[in-house]
Short mmCIF file of C-alpha atoms in Angstrom, two decimals:
data_model
loop_
_atom_site.label_atom_id
_atom_site.label_comp_id
_atom_site.label_asym_id
_atom_site.label_seq_id
_atom_site.Cartn_x
_atom_site.Cartn_y
_atom_site.Cartn_z
CA ALA G 1 36.13 130.77 43.18
CA GLN G 2 36.06 128.56 46.51
CA SER G 3 37.62 129.20 49.53
CA VAL G 4 37.69 127.45 53.44
CA THR G 5 36.84 128.72 56.20
CA GLN G 6 38.77 127.11 59.49
CA LEU G 7 37.82 129.70 62.84
CA GLY G 8 39.25 129.67 65.93
CA SER G 9 43.39 128.82 65.18
CA HIS G 10 43.61 127.85 68.61
CA VAL G 11 41.82 125.29 70.68
CA SER G 12 42.58 123.63 74.08
CA VAL G 13 40.42 120.96 75.65
CA SER G 14 41.14 118.70 78.63
CA GLU G 15 41.27 115.49 78.32
CA GLY G 16 38.16 113.92 78.33
CA ALA G 17 36.05 116.25 76.67
CA LEU G 18 34.41 117.30 73.32
CA VAL G 19 36.67 118.19 70.12
CA LEU G 20 34.76 120.74 67.72
CA LEU G 21 36.55 122.19 65.18
CA ARG G 22 34.80 124.52 62.51
CA CYS G 23 34.67 124.67 59.41
CA ASN G 24 32.53 126.99 56.50
CA TYR G 25 33.81 126.88 52.57
CA SER G 26 32.49 128.91 49.62
CA SER G 27 31.97 126.91 46.25
CA SER G 28 28.35 127.36 44.02
CA VAL G 29 28.25 123.44 43.86
CA PRO G 30 28.85 121.20 46.08
CA PRO G 31 32.11 119.46 46.50
CA TYR G 32 34.72 117.56 47.67
CA LEU G 33 35.29 118.19 51.74
CA PHE G 34 38.17 116.89 53.70
CA TRP G 35 40.31 116.98 57.25
CA TYR G 36 43.77 116.59 57.54
CA VAL G 37 45.94 116.11 60.48
CA GLN G 38 49.45 117.27 60.83
CA TYR G 39 52.43 116.36 63.85
CA PRO G 40 54.96 118.63 64.28
CA ASN G 41 58.30 117.66 61.33
CA GLN G 42 55.16 115.53 59.44
CA GLY G 43 53.49 115.81 56.23
CA LEU G 44 49.37 116.09 56.52
CA GLN G 45 47.30 113.24 56.99
CA LEU G 46 43.67 112.29 55.92
CA LEU G 47 41.01 111.75 58.84
CA LEU G 48 38.06 111.71 56.92
CA LYS G 49 36.35 112.45 53.27
CA TYR G 50 33.08 113.63 51.96
CA THR G 51 32.35 112.97 49.19
CA SER G 52 28.68 113.12 48.09
CA ALA G 53 27.53 109.86 50.15
CA ALA G 54 25.85 110.30 53.93
CA THR G 55 26.52 113.57 55.49
CA LEU G 56 27.85 112.05 58.77
CA VAL G 57 31.52 111.15 58.36
CA LYS G 58 33.10 108.65 60.73
CA GLY G 59 36.93 109.21 60.22
CA ILE G 60 39.72 107.74 61.88
CA ASN G 61 40.58 108.22 65.70
CA GLY G 62 37.23 108.86 66.59
CA PHE G 63 36.55 111.70 64.39
CA GLU G 64 33.79 112.57 62.18
CA ALA G 65 32.53 115.03 60.44
CA GLU G 66 29.24 116.15 59.41
CA PHE G 67 27.93 117.75 56.22
CA LYS G 68 25.33 120.86 55.91
CA LYS G 69 25.01 122.34 52.75
CA SER G 70 22.43 125.02 54.32
CA GLU G 71 25.20 125.89 56.68
CA THR G 72 27.70 125.66 54.37
CA SER G 73 29.89 123.41 56.80
CA PHE G 74 32.15 120.87 57.73
CA HIS G 75 32.29 120.43 61.07
CA LEU G 76 35.09 118.55 62.92
CA THR G 77 34.33 116.72 66.28
CA LYS G 78 35.69 114.18 68.17
CA PRO G 79 33.48 113.40 71.74
CA SER G 80 36.80 112.56 74.23
CA ALA G 81 39.89 114.20 73.50
CA HIS G 82 42.77 112.47 73.71
CA MET G 83 46.62 113.44 75.10
CA SER G 84 47.22 112.03 71.03
CA ASP G 85 44.90 114.16 69.24
CA ALA G 86 47.31 117.71 69.83
CA ALA G 87 47.95 118.52 66.18
CA GLU G 88 47.03 121.17 63.64
CA TYR G 89 43.73 120.73 61.68
CA PHE G 90 43.28 121.82 58.32
CA CYS G 91 39.80 121.28 56.17
CA ALA G 92 40.94 121.38 52.98
CA VAL G 93 38.23 121.36 49.28
CA SER G 94 38.44 120.73 45.74
CA GLU G 95 35.67 121.17 43.26
CA ALA G 96 34.94 118.19 40.59
CA ASP G 97 36.10 119.19 38.02
CA SER G 98 39.53 120.26 39.46
CA TRP G 99 40.89 117.09 41.38
CA GLY G 100 44.11 117.27 43.00
CA LYS G 101 43.94 120.97 43.42
CA LEU G 102 43.52 120.96 47.70
CA GLN G 103 41.97 124.30 49.08
CA PHE G 104 43.65 124.87 52.67
CA GLY G 105 42.31 126.51 55.56
CA ALA G 106 44.52 128.34 57.58
CA GLY G 107 44.57 125.40 60.34
CA THR G 108 43.92 124.82 64.18
CA GLN G 109 46.37 124.41 66.19
CA VAL G 110 44.10 121.88 69.05
CA VAL G 111 46.27 121.79 72.65
CA VAL G 112 44.91 118.90 75.06
CA THR G 113 45.56 119.80 78.74
CA PRO G 114 45.57 116.98 81.35
CA ASP Q 1 52.91 99.60 51.06
CA ALA Q 2 55.39 102.44 50.47
CA GLY Q 3 53.52 105.53 50.52
CA VAL Q 4 54.14 109.09 49.49
CA THR Q 5 58.66 109.33 49.33
CA GLN Q 6 59.92 112.28 49.40
CA SER Q 7 63.93 113.73 48.81
CA PRO Q 8 65.71 115.48 50.42
CA THR Q 9 64.36 115.79 53.62
CA HIS Q 10 66.17 119.10 55.07
CA LEU Q 11 67.48 122.00 52.36
CA ILE Q 12 69.67 125.05 52.99
CA LYS Q 13 70.20 127.29 50.05
CA THR Q 14 71.25 130.95 49.14
CA ARG Q 15 69.47 132.90 47.45
CA GLY Q 16 69.62 133.49 43.68
CA GLN Q 17 70.41 129.49 43.79
CA GLN Q 18 68.35 126.96 41.88
CA VAL Q 19 66.42 123.85 43.82
CA THR Q 20 65.45 120.67 42.66
CA LEU Q 21 63.17 118.17 45.09
CA ARG Q 22 62.08 114.97 44.16
CA CYS Q 23 58.84 112.88 44.36
CA SER Q 24 57.70 109.65 44.22
CA PRO Q 25 54.46 108.48 44.44
CA LYS Q 26 52.45 105.75 46.74
CA SER Q 27 51.74 102.92 45.02
CA GLY Q 28 49.70 102.65 42.42
CA HIS Q 29 48.76 106.55 41.68
CA ASP Q 30 49.06 108.36 38.81
CA THR Q 31 49.00 112.03 39.70
CA VAL Q 32 51.40 114.28 41.34
CA SER Q 33 50.59 117.84 43.29
CA TRP Q 34 52.88 120.08 44.86
CA TYR Q 35 52.32 122.17 47.87
CA GLN Q 36 54.36 124.59 49.27
CA GLN Q 37 53.42 125.66 52.88
CA ALA Q 38 54.70 128.72 55.21
CA LEU Q 39 55.05 128.38 58.51
CA GLY Q 40 52.20 128.60 59.91
CA GLN Q 41 50.12 128.65 57.29
CA GLY Q 42 47.97 126.14 55.14
CA PRO Q 43 49.60 124.42 52.17
CA GLN Q 44 49.05 126.49 49.08
CA PHE Q 45 48.67 124.60 45.52
CA ILE Q 46 51.73 125.46 43.38
CA PHE Q 47 50.60 122.42 39.96
CA GLN Q 48 49.33 119.00 39.56
CA TYR Q 49 51.20 116.36 36.97
CA TYR Q 50 49.18 113.88 35.16
CA GLU Q 51 50.21 112.08 32.28
CA GLU Q 52 53.74 113.46 32.61
CA GLU Q 53 52.16 117.38 31.83
CA GLU Q 54 50.94 119.86 33.92
CA ARG Q 55 47.28 119.72 34.10
CA GLN Q 56 46.71 122.61 36.47
CA ARG Q 57 48.74 125.64 37.95
CA GLY Q 58 47.92 127.32 41.20
CA ASN Q 59 48.97 131.38 42.23
CA PHE Q 60 52.93 130.49 41.67
CA PRO Q 61 55.37 132.43 39.27
CA ASP Q 62 56.76 130.63 36.48
CA ARG Q 63 60.18 130.47 38.81
CA PHE Q 64 58.62 127.41 39.88
CA SER Q 65 58.40 124.30 37.26
CA GLY Q 66 57.62 120.74 37.14
CA HIS Q 67 58.52 117.18 36.11
CA GLN Q 68 56.36 114.30 35.80
CA PHE Q 69 58.57 111.30 34.51
CA PRO Q 70 57.36 107.81 32.94
CA ASN Q 71 57.38 105.66 36.50
CA TYR Q 72 55.24 108.61 37.57
CA SER Q 73 57.50 110.21 40.33
CA SER Q 74 58.21 114.18 39.67
CA GLU Q 75 60.61 117.25 40.18
CA LEU Q 76 59.54 120.51 41.82
CA ASN Q 77 62.43 123.10 40.89
CA VAL Q 78 62.04 126.53 41.50
CA ASN Q 79 64.90 128.80 39.94
CA ALA Q 80 66.31 132.37 41.91
CA LEU Q 81 65.46 132.00 45.83
CA LEU Q 82 64.22 134.50 47.39
CA LEU Q 83 63.68 134.39 50.95
CA GLY Q 84 60.40 133.54 51.10
CA ASP Q 85 60.72 130.79 49.14
CA SER Q 86 61.37 128.86 52.82
CA ALA Q 87 58.70 127.01 53.54
CA LEU Q 88 57.61 123.54 53.84
CA TYR Q 89 57.15 121.71 50.58
CA LEU Q 90 54.60 119.11 50.29
CA CYS Q 91 54.02 116.14 47.40
CA ALA Q 92 51.02 114.51 47.00
CA SER Q 93 49.52 111.29 44.64
CA SER Q 94 46.06 110.43 43.59
CA SER Q 95 44.68 108.08 41.78
CA LEU Q 96 42.55 108.66 38.75
CA TYR Q 97 43.07 105.31 37.11
CA LEU Q 98 41.78 103.80 40.58
CA GLY Q 99 39.34 106.34 40.58
CA THR Q 100 40.52 108.03 43.45
CA GLU Q 101 41.55 111.24 42.21
CA HIS Q 102 39.99 113.09 45.16
CA GLU Q 103 41.68 110.70 47.65
CA GLN Q 104 45.12 112.45 48.25
CA PHE Q 105 47.94 110.56 50.57
CA PHE Q 106 50.82 113.07 51.01
CA GLY Q 107 54.26 112.38 51.91
CA PRO Q 108 56.86 113.78 54.74
CA GLY Q 109 57.29 116.86 52.83
CA THR Q 110 61.26 118.78 52.38
CA ARG Q 111 61.99 122.00 54.36
CA LEU Q 112 63.32 124.64 52.23
CA THR Q 113 65.73 126.84 54.12
CA VAL Q 114 66.80 130.01 52.30
CA LEU Q 115 69.53 131.49 53.39
#
C-alpha cells in the first residue's frame, strides 16, 4: 500500500524567503503525485501535478516541484514567499489503476512572517 | 463554468442520527469521490462513484454509503452518527471521459458536527 510522508507539520518562513516543503512517498511504481493548498475553511486547490512527463513541474502562484524517483520524493518549492502563501499544503499520490483515490499526507502548515 | 458544489455548508447532528450530504461535480465530469478530513489531518478517501456505481472504497464502515445519479451528482449518507464522524467532508470530481481522471477538483466541503 502506498503512503505519503510530509516532513514538518509546521513551517515558518519570512516574506521573500525560500519556501521548501518536503514530501516522500512509498510506492512500487512511480505514481501520480500532487500538491494541494487549503486556505482556512475552504476546500483543496490543486497547485501542481506530476504525471510521468517532465520531472520538474511548474504550478500556479510561482510554485514548482521536482520528482526524484531515486529518492521517492516530490518536494515543493517557491523562491520567494508572499504573505498570501500562508495556508496548509498537502502532498498526495494516486496509482495508475486507482484513479480518483488520493492518498494524502498529514499536511504542512505554512506561516509567513513579515 | 461552475466548479464542484456541495450542500449544505454546515450541519449539526446528534449521535445516532443520519445525515445526507450532496455534491454536484464540475461541468463535464463523470466521476465523484468523497473524502473525510478530521481537524488537523489530511483528507481520507471514503469512496468513489462512476457510472452510478461504487468503484473504489476506502477503509470506512458500512455506515457510510453513497449514490450517484444519472446527472453525475452524488450523495453521501452516514447512518448512526458517532462523535468521531465530526469532520469536513469533501467531494471531488474528475473525468474519465475527458482523460483527466487523475486530476481531481475539490468542492468547498460540508462541515459536519456531531454532538
